[in-house]
């Protein structure tokens, strides 16, 4: 097995659009967007790939901040952004197709936002 | 001129024959697909079950349309076997089908609505060819009456080969077989759930099924007319024609309505028309 | 013979009376009484003459012809005036040519001629008279209420109802004159009157569109008028004594002379019946108030076109020119039916279906064997009744729901159950066995097989007939689809309208039931007298069809069986939660309403495309006929 | 008569399963297992179905869908819960969006175990459900009879 | 008056065993608008990292999807292994490759069947599924499960396949391949099938790129993305190249998958030929700390398992980005302007796996 090299850069929120446009101009494709809660912040990662070069950029935002959509650059990004909104409650400005919270309806709103149980211990009882 | 006995025989026997044919059809299809398949009597079990089920409707008038559908199918089929006027039989069948279509429209559900539109496309696709077949038979036998056509000594198939091929083509549409099963049947469910029959449950669905049996027997009777000069050959021809349909059913994917309409009109229409044209101008020589 | 002048003159008197009555109540009374008298007169005429076969009459009043000539000049002047005013120079040109021809004919030939028999009546005239006298008057009565509502809905349109009813009754008078005249000069005069009525009534609303369409109709009809005048000229040229001006004399004269005028008049008939390439005027005429469409443009005036063609059918039999006229009719039938599929405006659908059926009648008459003439007359009867019923239904619906689009008629069975049922019967009458139109088509198929080149027509009928099934049934489906939220809006329909609608519905069904009787008392004797042999349906089939009609009438009672014990559930929507008022949960969390609409196949049966094809084809055919005709004349 | 047992028509709905059970339900139709031998057809339309085969557990979105489909099936009808998820939520029981088995919503008649349930057990489950279907039919008929008697004039008070 | 029909497609729809929800707006039979909605089988299984220790979570990962279950498990394990720096034995890599490719065969055959069904070709559906049973038999024999195998674990695999069985598997492939060739012939050369596929649902190369199409959906449009080229498991040592078609229509996507069947068989053969002996697992010590985007090629396209450990037995985050999710935007593009009859065909042509997509 040949493990692939993955680059990860944390960038400033303000530079996001510029960076993404850069990737687009270089011909990278958008592979993934994902959100992770780390303490009182969200880490939002954008992954790109071109000819097996896999690169990630990451922005770190406070829980109640909103981010701007990259769906104007990568048309298909709306699906990740809507998902992120529905699961984490991240507000994304300017999506080309906005489901307004109806892409994934969940029992608990923004169910990934507040982890209910974490750590060692019995886990079978709810 | 019209034989009541035959009409009554049709009333009684057609469902039995139609059901058996449908059962054999399913069995053969299963075999072609490498399966064991249901028992031959399965269609009867299905209808028996449907009759036992609850009747759910969207609107009450659906019942009326379906009842009219089966009544007119039976009436026109009986008329055919009694030896009536072929054109009248065809028009009566159209009337019956319009009732089915209206039943689908009445429920105002998207699937049955689109199914109804497609059923109409099918009707306009097959109807010209059926009429041309009747006209062809008239040109050879000089009669539109089924009993006279059936009694004719002339081998119709030799005079009307093109018409027969055209008829086989629309036969596929009429039997709701792939590649032309646009509006209903077990094949079209990928697009329209169950098409026209979507909103019919239990007893109503059973009626539709029985009406199909009657109709299939009528269609087989139509095939018979082409070979009526020799009943033995006719029976063989019916069997071969039906087997051919099953084979076609199993070796084609469903086509879209455009192709259905075009192929039915162009291929069948031209086949039939060229045949009739030749017959028309050779009429003096041949007959 | 007093009935005939009565039927011709009385409506004209009533018309003049109506021109001066401004009071609505009085007008209602006059219209109803006049309608009653005309209807009674027609029925009286029917019972007087239905057994007597052909009867010729001479009119004792000498100056009648001169009066007509003067009136014709007035009409020409009027048209000249409005034509110049509206800068429609084609109309001006045509009316000048036509008048010149007419003046030439009158001044050179006619002055010394007094054809002996100016009027005649036979079973065919009687049939036409019944259509005019019964259906026409019913529409007049209907129009009273309709126009009242029409002006209430369209305050911007100037109320010219006096003119409207004047034209209506003038028109009735003209139609009676047309079918009773033996003298072709007289026929021509009445022909012009119908053209004028149509022109004025189409332009009734005085909007730009209406005026344009009125002129379009005028121009095309005048084109036919020119041909008609040409026919007169030819006849007088061939025999200056004018003995061939009588239709009866012409038809019995041996066909060598008759062919040229028959084809010219046939061409006039084609323009009047709005066959391709002249179909556009009839479609344009749908801007007129609905009673106008019902009266002029479906049940009577356009029938004048096919009337003359059927009259001359014996002349066409077996000729190339007749075949061409038949083909024009046949292709019109096929293409107009196909265009109707792509239309959603109910009146346009009706217009195209009218054009198609007129085409079919002309196809029958053009080929002109005795069986086909029999079928053509049947078609005229059934079409007139069912079509006027449909027009009036559409008119009523239009005023209640504010639209004549078929898509807006969904769930009519809930909102206006009675109208919907009538419409249902009317539509069924147009294309379903065992109703009239289908019987006629069936007869036509059987007849065409034996005719020369009949196979082409059989094919046209087979394809055209099935296309007809498509557009009628999808309309039918639309009105009977049950929408739960529909609210009833038919209580406001006035009783006069109900009366007319009920009567027409009843007629649609009754005529189907008694058509063997009509056939044996009227059509068969007529065909027999012209051809010496006649067609009829076999006894068995008639019995079977009667049984089917009874069965159809019984079927609705089955609804009683399902009164209770039926469970209702909403329609299946892919498992999505659905409410009974046809809403379901759509994507993006929106609650959507079920929207269903018919297919129109714009790409296949689009109006523009097919119209172009039809125009080219039929225009070519007519040119060919023209070339052939020139050959005959020279 | 016992036609019901000879011609059960299925409707399959994937509530929130991982697909494993779904494709096994489909596999039942295909040549190796061929349930059409028993007259079983997958109809895809609740209005024609007798047996409602559900895989996967209940979540917020499909709650109404399952109930809706169940209500659109004509009586008599049975529900077969295929796979452990349909029975209790299975491995997803503790997922944030799963509220448990199908029986919270609609009465389940037969539970088919397995993750994923094997075609053999699915067929077994459906065959078991047919007995229940038959019972329900008899009950339905009796209810109808009682109603009929209740309505006729001599049939006691209403 | 508009001449539009609003037609609900799904969640309960016979063409797909899984619920997808589209509102189709039709004019005649032409689709003028498509509004998708998902979430009917959203389980939120990624939240289970809070309740399952990382070695147990393999089971959850495997049940992301019942069709490509093995590859999900494997991708997850590879992510953890990378974070923890575990060296997995070569034999385990080869076994994983073999099972992956059998999974691909199973998935593609299943898809071919459903695809045939979507065009109303029932016979072909049955045929495809008949062949699929062969693959499932191999799966069952070697792992114990038909569709969900449970044979992958962090640090290696749970079961070994002995050499005789491998040899027999290799031999059996020959007959299997022959059957497939016959069936492939129908898919690729039959006129009635071609009439339903050619020129339908065209996705241009540029659209495929902008919308993020992956897997056969992208490869059908000439975008040669194949995560196997990164060389995970044993792929780096095997000779193969991505199957690419240029037309971007349903036919191209179908052709890609059909040809991949044979490519998969080839990979299995190579793997069986080259498989080394030795251990099949290493011992796992400690807890993962760190993050990794583990990529692999599922039958439907590129799969990303993002794992983030925080030094406890419970992961901080697992994010599964499945190929179907990124293929939804291209699907919306493709459906625009198609016909009603094409909708099932186009929807299936991306091989949607809703179970994966919504997790």
Short mmCIF file of N, CA and C in Angstrom, two decimals, chain B residues 1-2 54-61 63-65 67-68 71-72 75 79 85 87-88 91-92 94-95 98-99 102 105-111 113-114 117-118 120-121 123-124 127-128 131-132 135 138-139 144-145 193 198-199 204 207 257-258 261-262 265 269 273 276-277 280-281, chain C residues 341 424 431-434 438 442 445-446 448-455 458-459 462-463 466-467 469-470 473-474 476-478 480-483 538 540-541 544-545 548 551-552 555-556 558-559 561-562 565-574 582 594 596-599 601 604-605:
data_model
loop_
_atom_site.label_atom_id
_atom_site.label_comp_id
_atom_site.label_asym_id
_atom_site.label_seq_id
_atom_site.Cartn_x
_atom_site.Cartn_y
_atom_site.Cartn_z
N UNK B 1 -78.49 -14.02 -38.72
CA UNK B 1 -77.11 -13.75 -39.09
C UNK B 1 -76.19 -13.81 -37.88
N UNK B 2 -76.70 -13.28 -36.79
CA UNK B 2 -75.85 -13.23 -35.60
C UNK B 2 -76.15 -14.42 -34.70
N UNK B 54 -60.76 -5.34 -0.11
CA UNK B 54 -61.58 -4.16 0.12
C UNK B 54 -61.53 -3.25 -1.11
N UNK B 55 -62.59 -2.52 -1.33
CA UNK B 55 -62.63 -1.62 -2.48
C UNK B 55 -62.31 -0.19 -2.04
N UNK B 56 -61.10 0.25 -2.35
CA UNK B 56 -60.73 1.62 -2.02
C UNK B 56 -60.79 2.46 -3.29
N UNK B 57 -61.37 3.62 -3.22
CA UNK B 57 -61.39 4.48 -4.40
C UNK B 57 -61.05 5.91 -4.01
N UNK B 58 -60.66 6.67 -4.99
CA UNK B 58 -60.46 8.10 -4.77
C UNK B 58 -61.80 8.80 -4.93
N UNK B 59 -62.52 8.42 -5.99
CA UNK B 59 -63.87 8.94 -6.14
C UNK B 59 -64.79 7.79 -6.53
N UNK B 60 -66.03 7.92 -6.15
CA UNK B 60 -66.96 6.83 -6.38
C UNK B 60 -67.16 6.56 -7.87
N UNK B 61 -67.02 7.60 -8.69
CA UNK B 61 -67.34 7.40 -10.10
C UNK B 61 -66.38 6.43 -10.78
N UNK B 63 -65.80 3.48 -9.96
CA UNK B 63 -66.50 2.20 -10.05
C UNK B 63 -67.34 2.13 -11.32
N UNK B 64 -68.02 3.24 -11.59
CA UNK B 64 -68.90 3.29 -12.73
C UNK B 64 -68.13 3.10 -14.03
N UNK B 65 -66.99 3.79 -14.15
CA UNK B 65 -66.24 3.70 -15.40
C UNK B 65 -65.71 2.28 -15.61
N UNK B 67 -66.93 -0.50 -14.37
CA UNK B 67 -68.04 -1.39 -14.70
C UNK B 67 -68.39 -1.23 -16.18
N UNK B 68 -68.46 0.01 -16.63
CA UNK B 68 -68.77 0.24 -18.04
C UNK B 68 -67.70 -0.37 -18.92
N UNK B 71 -68.20 -4.09 -19.08
CA UNK B 71 -69.45 -4.42 -19.78
C UNK B 71 -69.27 -4.25 -21.29
N UNK B 72 -68.64 -3.15 -21.69
CA UNK B 72 -68.51 -2.94 -23.13
C UNK B 72 -67.46 -3.82 -23.77
N UNK B 75 -69.44 -6.91 -24.22
CA UNK B 75 -70.42 -6.77 -25.29
C UNK B 75 -69.74 -6.81 -26.65
N UNK B 79 -70.06 -9.60 -29.51
CA UNK B 79 -70.49 -9.21 -30.84
C UNK B 79 -69.54 -9.81 -31.89
N UNK B 85 -70.59 -7.08 -37.21
CA UNK B 85 -69.82 -6.23 -38.11
C UNK B 85 -68.48 -5.89 -37.46
N UNK B 87 -66.20 -3.64 -38.05
CA UNK B 87 -65.94 -2.23 -37.71
C UNK B 87 -66.68 -1.83 -36.45
N UNK B 88 -67.91 -2.28 -36.35
CA UNK B 88 -68.68 -1.96 -35.14
C UNK B 88 -68.00 -2.54 -33.91
N UNK B 91 -65.09 -0.34 -33.04
CA UNK B 91 -65.50 0.92 -32.40
C UNK B 91 -66.02 0.67 -31.00
N UNK B 92 -66.69 -0.43 -30.81
CA UNK B 92 -67.19 -0.73 -29.47
C UNK B 92 -66.02 -0.97 -28.52
N UNK B 94 -63.13 0.45 -28.80
CA UNK B 94 -62.60 1.77 -28.49
C UNK B 94 -63.42 2.41 -27.39
N UNK B 95 -64.72 2.30 -27.52
CA UNK B 95 -65.60 2.87 -26.49
C UNK B 95 -65.24 2.31 -25.12
N UNK B 98 -62.11 3.78 -23.86
CA UNK B 98 -62.27 5.17 -23.41
C UNK B 98 -62.78 5.17 -21.97
N UNK B 99 -63.63 4.21 -21.65
CA UNK B 99 -64.11 4.15 -20.27
C UNK B 99 -62.98 3.87 -19.30
N UNK B 102 -61.14 7.02 -18.94
CA UNK B 102 -61.88 7.99 -18.13
C UNK B 102 -61.82 7.62 -16.66
N UNK B 105 -58.72 8.95 -15.49
CA UNK B 105 -58.77 10.41 -15.37
C UNK B 105 -59.54 10.83 -14.12
N UNK B 106 -60.61 10.10 -13.86
CA UNK B 106 -61.53 10.52 -12.80
C UNK B 106 -60.81 10.66 -11.47
N UNK B 107 -59.81 9.79 -11.23
CA UNK B 107 -59.19 9.80 -9.91
C UNK B 107 -58.29 11.00 -9.71
N UNK B 108 -57.91 11.67 -10.80
CA UNK B 108 -57.12 12.88 -10.68
C UNK B 108 -55.81 12.66 -9.94
N UNK B 109 -55.21 11.49 -10.13
CA UNK B 109 -53.91 11.27 -9.52
C UNK B 109 -52.86 11.35 -10.62
N UNK B 110 -51.69 11.90 -10.32
CA UNK B 110 -50.72 12.12 -11.39
C UNK B 110 -50.38 10.85 -12.17
N UNK B 111 -50.22 9.75 -11.46
CA UNK B 111 -49.78 8.55 -12.16
C UNK B 111 -50.86 8.03 -13.11
N UNK B 113 -53.27 9.72 -14.26
CA UNK B 113 -53.53 10.75 -15.27
C UNK B 113 -52.56 10.61 -16.44
N UNK B 114 -51.28 10.53 -16.11
CA UNK B 114 -50.29 10.36 -17.18
C UNK B 114 -50.49 9.01 -17.85
N UNK B 117 -53.13 9.46 -20.38
CA UNK B 117 -52.64 10.12 -21.60
C UNK B 117 -51.90 9.12 -22.46
N UNK B 118 -51.11 8.29 -21.81
CA UNK B 118 -50.34 7.32 -22.59
C UNK B 118 -51.23 6.26 -23.19
N UNK B 120 -54.12 6.79 -24.24
CA UNK B 120 -54.67 7.42 -25.44
C UNK B 120 -53.67 7.35 -26.59
N UNK B 121 -52.41 7.59 -26.26
CA UNK B 121 -51.39 7.49 -27.32
C UNK B 121 -51.41 6.08 -27.90
N UNK B 123 -53.90 4.08 -27.98
CA UNK B 123 -55.11 3.88 -28.79
C UNK B 123 -54.91 4.47 -30.17
N UNK B 124 -54.39 5.70 -30.23
CA UNK B 124 -54.23 6.26 -31.57
C UNK B 124 -53.13 5.55 -32.33
N UNK B 127 -55.12 1.92 -33.37
CA UNK B 127 -56.42 1.91 -34.02
C UNK B 127 -56.37 1.92 -35.56
N UNK B 128 -55.55 2.77 -36.18
CA UNK B 128 -55.56 2.77 -37.65
C UNK B 128 -55.26 1.39 -38.22
N UNK B 131 -58.19 -0.94 -37.97
CA UNK B 131 -59.22 -0.64 -38.97
C UNK B 131 -58.76 -1.11 -40.35
N UNK B 132 -57.48 -0.86 -40.65
CA UNK B 132 -56.98 -1.31 -41.94
C UNK B 132 -57.06 -2.83 -42.07
N UNK B 135 -60.49 -3.57 -43.00
CA UNK B 135 -60.71 -3.18 -44.39
C UNK B 135 -60.10 -4.22 -45.32
N UNK B 138 -62.24 -7.08 -45.57
CA UNK B 138 -63.39 -6.77 -46.42
C UNK B 138 -63.01 -6.88 -47.89
N UNK B 139 -61.82 -6.37 -48.21
CA UNK B 139 -61.45 -6.35 -49.62
C UNK B 139 -61.33 -7.76 -50.18
N UNK B 144 -67.95 -7.26 -44.09
CA UNK B 144 -67.42 -6.83 -42.82
C UNK B 144 -67.90 -7.74 -41.69
N UNK B 145 -68.74 -8.68 -42.04
CA UNK B 145 -69.31 -9.49 -40.96
C UNK B 145 -68.39 -10.64 -40.61
N UNK B 193 -45.59 3.93 -11.82
CA UNK B 193 -46.12 3.01 -10.83
C UNK B 193 -46.97 1.98 -11.57
N UNK B 198 -53.33 2.49 -11.45
CA UNK B 198 -52.78 2.83 -10.13
C UNK B 198 -53.85 2.98 -9.05
N UNK B 199 -54.92 3.67 -9.39
CA UNK B 199 -55.87 4.01 -8.33
C UNK B 199 -57.01 2.98 -8.18
N UNK B 204 -62.26 -3.69 -8.37
CA UNK B 204 -62.12 -2.95 -9.62
C UNK B 204 -60.94 -3.47 -10.43
N UNK B 207 -61.84 -6.58 -12.07
CA UNK B 207 -62.63 -6.38 -13.28
C UNK B 207 -61.74 -6.03 -14.45
N UNK B 257 -42.91 6.84 -26.00
CA UNK B 257 -44.17 6.98 -26.74
C UNK B 257 -43.92 7.42 -28.17
N UNK B 258 -42.90 8.26 -28.38
CA UNK B 258 -42.67 8.75 -29.74
C UNK B 258 -42.41 7.59 -30.69
N UNK B 261 -45.53 5.46 -31.29
CA UNK B 261 -46.47 6.05 -32.23
C UNK B 261 -45.91 5.97 -33.65
N UNK B 262 -44.64 6.35 -33.78
CA UNK B 262 -44.05 6.37 -35.11
C UNK B 262 -44.01 4.97 -35.69
N UNK B 265 -47.46 3.68 -36.56
CA UNK B 265 -48.06 4.33 -37.72
C UNK B 265 -47.30 4.05 -38.99
N UNK B 269 -48.74 0.96 -40.53
CA UNK B 269 -49.58 1.63 -41.51
C UNK B 269 -49.09 1.38 -42.93
N UNK B 273 -50.94 -0.57 -45.66
CA UNK B 273 -51.42 0.19 -46.80
C UNK B 273 -50.86 -0.32 -48.12
N UNK B 276 -52.65 -3.38 -48.93
CA UNK B 276 -54.00 -3.11 -49.40
C UNK B 276 -53.98 -2.50 -50.78
N UNK B 277 -52.98 -1.62 -51.01
CA UNK B 277 -52.88 -0.98 -52.31
C UNK B 277 -52.69 -2.00 -53.41
N UNK B 280 -55.78 -3.81 -53.91
CA UNK B 280 -56.79 -2.95 -54.49
C UNK B 280 -56.71 -2.99 -56.02
N UNK B 281 -55.48 -2.93 -56.51
CA UNK B 281 -55.34 -2.85 -57.96
C UNK B 281 -55.27 -4.20 -58.63
N UNK C 341 -55.19 18.37 -31.53
CA UNK C 341 -54.51 17.78 -30.38
C UNK C 341 -53.66 18.81 -29.66
N UNK C 424 -70.17 16.19 -21.79
CA UNK C 424 -69.74 14.80 -21.93
C UNK C 424 -70.53 14.14 -23.06
N UNK C 431 -67.42 11.50 -31.20
CA UNK C 431 -66.46 10.50 -31.65
C UNK C 431 -66.70 9.07 -31.15
N UNK C 432 -67.66 8.88 -30.29
CA UNK C 432 -67.76 7.54 -29.73
C UNK C 432 -68.88 6.74 -30.40
N UNK C 433 -68.64 5.45 -30.53
CA UNK C 433 -69.75 4.56 -30.86
C UNK C 433 -70.65 4.58 -29.65
N UNK C 434 -71.89 4.44 -29.75
CA UNK C 434 -72.75 4.31 -30.93
C UNK C 434 -73.37 5.64 -31.33
N UNK C 438 -69.78 8.86 -35.22
CA UNK C 438 -69.06 7.64 -35.49
C UNK C 438 -69.79 6.75 -36.49
N UNK C 442 -68.15 5.52 -39.91
CA UNK C 442 -68.14 4.10 -40.20
C UNK C 442 -68.74 3.86 -41.59
N UNK C 445 -66.30 4.89 -44.18
CA UNK C 445 -65.24 3.90 -44.43
C UNK C 445 -65.77 2.83 -45.37
N UNK C 446 -66.94 2.31 -45.02
CA UNK C 446 -67.48 1.23 -45.84
C UNK C 446 -67.71 1.69 -47.26
N UNK C 448 -66.16 4.25 -48.86
CA UNK C 448 -64.95 4.62 -49.57
C UNK C 448 -64.25 3.42 -50.20
N UNK C 449 -64.35 2.26 -49.51
CA UNK C 449 -63.62 1.10 -50.02
C UNK C 449 -64.02 0.81 -51.46
N UNK C 450 -65.28 1.06 -51.74
CA UNK C 450 -65.76 0.69 -53.08
C UNK C 450 -65.58 1.82 -54.08
N UNK C 451 -65.17 2.99 -53.58
CA UNK C 451 -65.04 4.12 -54.50
C UNK C 451 -63.68 4.09 -55.17
N UNK C 452 -63.59 4.92 -56.22
CA UNK C 452 -62.32 5.00 -56.92
C UNK C 452 -61.29 5.69 -56.03
N UNK C 453 -60.09 5.22 -56.02
CA UNK C 453 -59.03 5.75 -55.17
C UNK C 453 -59.47 5.79 -53.71
N UNK C 454 -60.44 4.96 -53.38
CA UNK C 454 -61.01 5.01 -52.04
C UNK C 454 -60.01 4.66 -50.96
N UNK C 455 -58.99 3.90 -51.32
CA UNK C 455 -58.05 3.43 -50.30
C UNK C 455 -57.37 4.61 -49.60
N UNK C 458 -59.75 5.79 -47.13
CA UNK C 458 -59.87 4.85 -46.00
C UNK C 458 -58.71 5.06 -45.05
N UNK C 459 -57.51 5.21 -45.61
CA UNK C 459 -56.34 5.43 -44.76
C UNK C 459 -56.49 6.73 -43.99
N UNK C 462 -58.91 6.20 -41.26
CA UNK C 462 -58.39 5.35 -40.19
C UNK C 462 -57.48 6.15 -39.28
N UNK C 463 -56.58 6.91 -39.88
CA UNK C 463 -55.65 7.68 -39.05
C UNK C 463 -56.35 8.88 -38.41
N UNK C 466 -58.63 8.01 -35.51
CA UNK C 466 -58.00 7.70 -34.23
C UNK C 466 -57.43 8.94 -33.57
N UNK C 467 -56.97 9.88 -34.41
CA UNK C 467 -56.47 11.14 -33.83
C UNK C 467 -57.61 11.86 -33.12
N UNK C 469 -60.02 10.58 -31.61
CA UNK C 469 -60.21 9.95 -30.29
C UNK C 469 -59.33 10.62 -29.26
N UNK C 470 -58.10 10.92 -29.66
CA UNK C 470 -57.15 11.48 -28.71
C UNK C 470 -57.62 12.81 -28.14
N UNK C 473 -61.01 12.60 -26.13
CA UNK C 473 -61.02 11.92 -24.83
C UNK C 473 -60.20 12.64 -23.80
N UNK C 474 -59.14 13.32 -24.23
CA UNK C 474 -58.40 14.02 -23.17
C UNK C 474 -59.18 15.21 -22.64
N UNK C 476 -62.52 15.16 -22.47
CA UNK C 476 -63.47 14.46 -21.63
C UNK C 476 -62.87 14.14 -20.27
N UNK C 477 -61.65 13.59 -20.33
CA UNK C 477 -60.96 13.23 -19.09
C UNK C 477 -60.80 14.42 -18.18
N UNK C 478 -60.50 15.54 -18.78
CA UNK C 478 -60.28 16.74 -17.97
C UNK C 478 -61.56 17.14 -17.24
N UNK C 480 -64.08 15.29 -16.40
CA UNK C 480 -64.62 14.36 -15.42
C UNK C 480 -63.67 14.04 -14.29
N UNK C 481 -62.44 14.57 -14.34
CA UNK C 481 -61.56 14.26 -13.21
C UNK C 481 -62.10 14.97 -11.98
N UNK C 482 -62.22 14.21 -10.93
CA UNK C 482 -62.93 14.72 -9.76
C UNK C 482 -61.98 15.47 -8.84
N UNK C 483 -62.20 16.75 -8.72
CA UNK C 483 -61.40 17.50 -7.76
C UNK C 483 -62.25 17.76 -6.53
N UNK C 538 -77.17 -1.99 -42.12
CA UNK C 538 -77.92 -3.24 -42.00
C UNK C 538 -78.74 -3.24 -40.71
N UNK C 540 -79.27 -5.47 -38.47
CA UNK C 540 -78.61 -6.01 -37.28
C UNK C 540 -77.82 -4.95 -36.56
N UNK C 541 -77.06 -4.21 -37.35
CA UNK C 541 -76.20 -3.20 -36.73
C UNK C 541 -77.00 -2.12 -36.04
N UNK C 544 -78.12 -3.46 -32.81
CA UNK C 544 -77.02 -3.54 -31.84
C UNK C 544 -76.67 -2.16 -31.30
N UNK C 545 -76.69 -1.18 -32.20
CA UNK C 545 -76.34 0.15 -31.73
C UNK C 545 -77.39 0.72 -30.81
N UNK C 548 -76.71 -0.67 -27.60
CA UNK C 548 -75.57 -0.04 -26.93
C UNK C 548 -75.96 1.29 -26.32
N UNK C 551 -77.78 0.63 -23.21
CA UNK C 551 -76.84 0.17 -22.19
C UNK C 551 -76.09 1.36 -21.60
N UNK C 552 -75.69 2.25 -22.49
CA UNK C 552 -74.97 3.44 -22.04
C UNK C 552 -75.84 4.27 -21.11
N UNK C 555 -75.99 2.49 -17.70
CA UNK C 555 -74.77 2.39 -16.88
C UNK C 555 -74.71 3.36 -15.71
N UNK C 556 -75.08 4.64 -15.91
CA UNK C 556 -74.96 5.56 -14.77
C UNK C 556 -75.73 5.10 -13.54
N UNK C 558 -75.59 2.38 -12.28
CA UNK C 558 -74.73 1.51 -11.48
C UNK C 558 -74.11 2.29 -10.34
N UNK C 559 -74.06 3.60 -10.49
CA UNK C 559 -73.50 4.40 -9.40
C UNK C 559 -74.28 4.19 -8.12
N UNK C 561 -75.30 1.49 -7.00
CA UNK C 561 -74.78 0.31 -6.31
C UNK C 561 -73.70 0.68 -5.31
N UNK C 562 -72.97 1.74 -5.64
CA UNK C 562 -71.80 2.06 -4.83
C UNK C 562 -72.07 3.19 -3.86
N UNK C 565 -70.55 1.95 1.45
CA UNK C 565 -69.67 0.79 1.52
C UNK C 565 -68.42 0.95 0.70
N UNK C 566 -68.18 2.15 0.19
CA UNK C 566 -66.93 2.36 -0.53
C UNK C 566 -66.07 3.30 0.29
N UNK C 567 -64.85 2.85 0.51
CA UNK C 567 -63.96 3.67 1.32
C UNK C 567 -63.16 4.59 0.42
N UNK C 568 -63.07 5.83 0.79
CA UNK C 568 -62.31 6.79 -0.02
C UNK C 568 -60.94 7.04 0.59
N UNK C 569 -59.94 7.01 -0.25
CA UNK C 569 -58.60 7.38 0.21
C UNK C 569 -58.04 8.38 -0.79
N UNK C 570 -57.11 9.20 -0.35
CA UNK C 570 -56.52 10.13 -1.32
C UNK C 570 -55.71 9.37 -2.36
N UNK C 571 -55.44 10.06 -3.45
CA UNK C 571 -54.68 9.43 -4.52
C UNK C 571 -53.26 9.12 -4.04
N UNK C 572 -52.67 8.14 -4.71
CA UNK C 572 -51.32 7.73 -4.36
C UNK C 572 -50.30 8.73 -4.88
N UNK C 573 -49.49 9.25 -4.01
CA UNK C 573 -48.53 10.28 -4.42
C UNK C 573 -47.12 9.84 -4.04
N UNK C 574 -46.80 8.63 -4.38
CA UNK C 574 -45.47 8.14 -4.04
C UNK C 574 -45.29 8.02 -2.54
N UNK C 582 -56.10 17.48 -2.36
CA UNK C 582 -55.13 17.31 -3.43
C UNK C 582 -53.82 18.07 -3.21
N UNK C 594 -51.62 19.47 -6.40
CA UNK C 594 -51.54 18.62 -7.58
C UNK C 594 -51.90 19.43 -8.80
N UNK C 596 -52.33 18.95 -12.83
CA UNK C 596 -52.33 17.96 -13.91
C UNK C 596 -52.77 18.66 -15.17
N UNK C 597 -52.12 18.35 -16.25
CA UNK C 597 -52.59 18.93 -17.49
C UNK C 597 -52.37 17.94 -18.62
N UNK C 598 -53.18 18.12 -19.63
CA UNK C 598 -53.13 17.17 -20.73
C UNK C 598 -51.88 17.33 -21.56
N UNK C 599 -51.64 16.33 -22.37
CA UNK C 599 -50.53 16.40 -23.32
C UNK C 599 -50.98 17.15 -24.55
N UNK C 601 -48.37 17.70 -27.30
CA UNK C 601 -47.48 17.30 -28.39
C UNK C 601 -47.20 18.41 -29.39
N UNK C 604 -45.13 17.70 -32.37
CA UNK C 604 -45.60 16.78 -33.41
C UNK C 604 -46.83 17.32 -34.13
N UNK C 605 -47.75 17.85 -33.33
CA UNK C 605 -49.00 18.30 -33.92
C UNK C 605 -49.15 19.81 -33.81
#
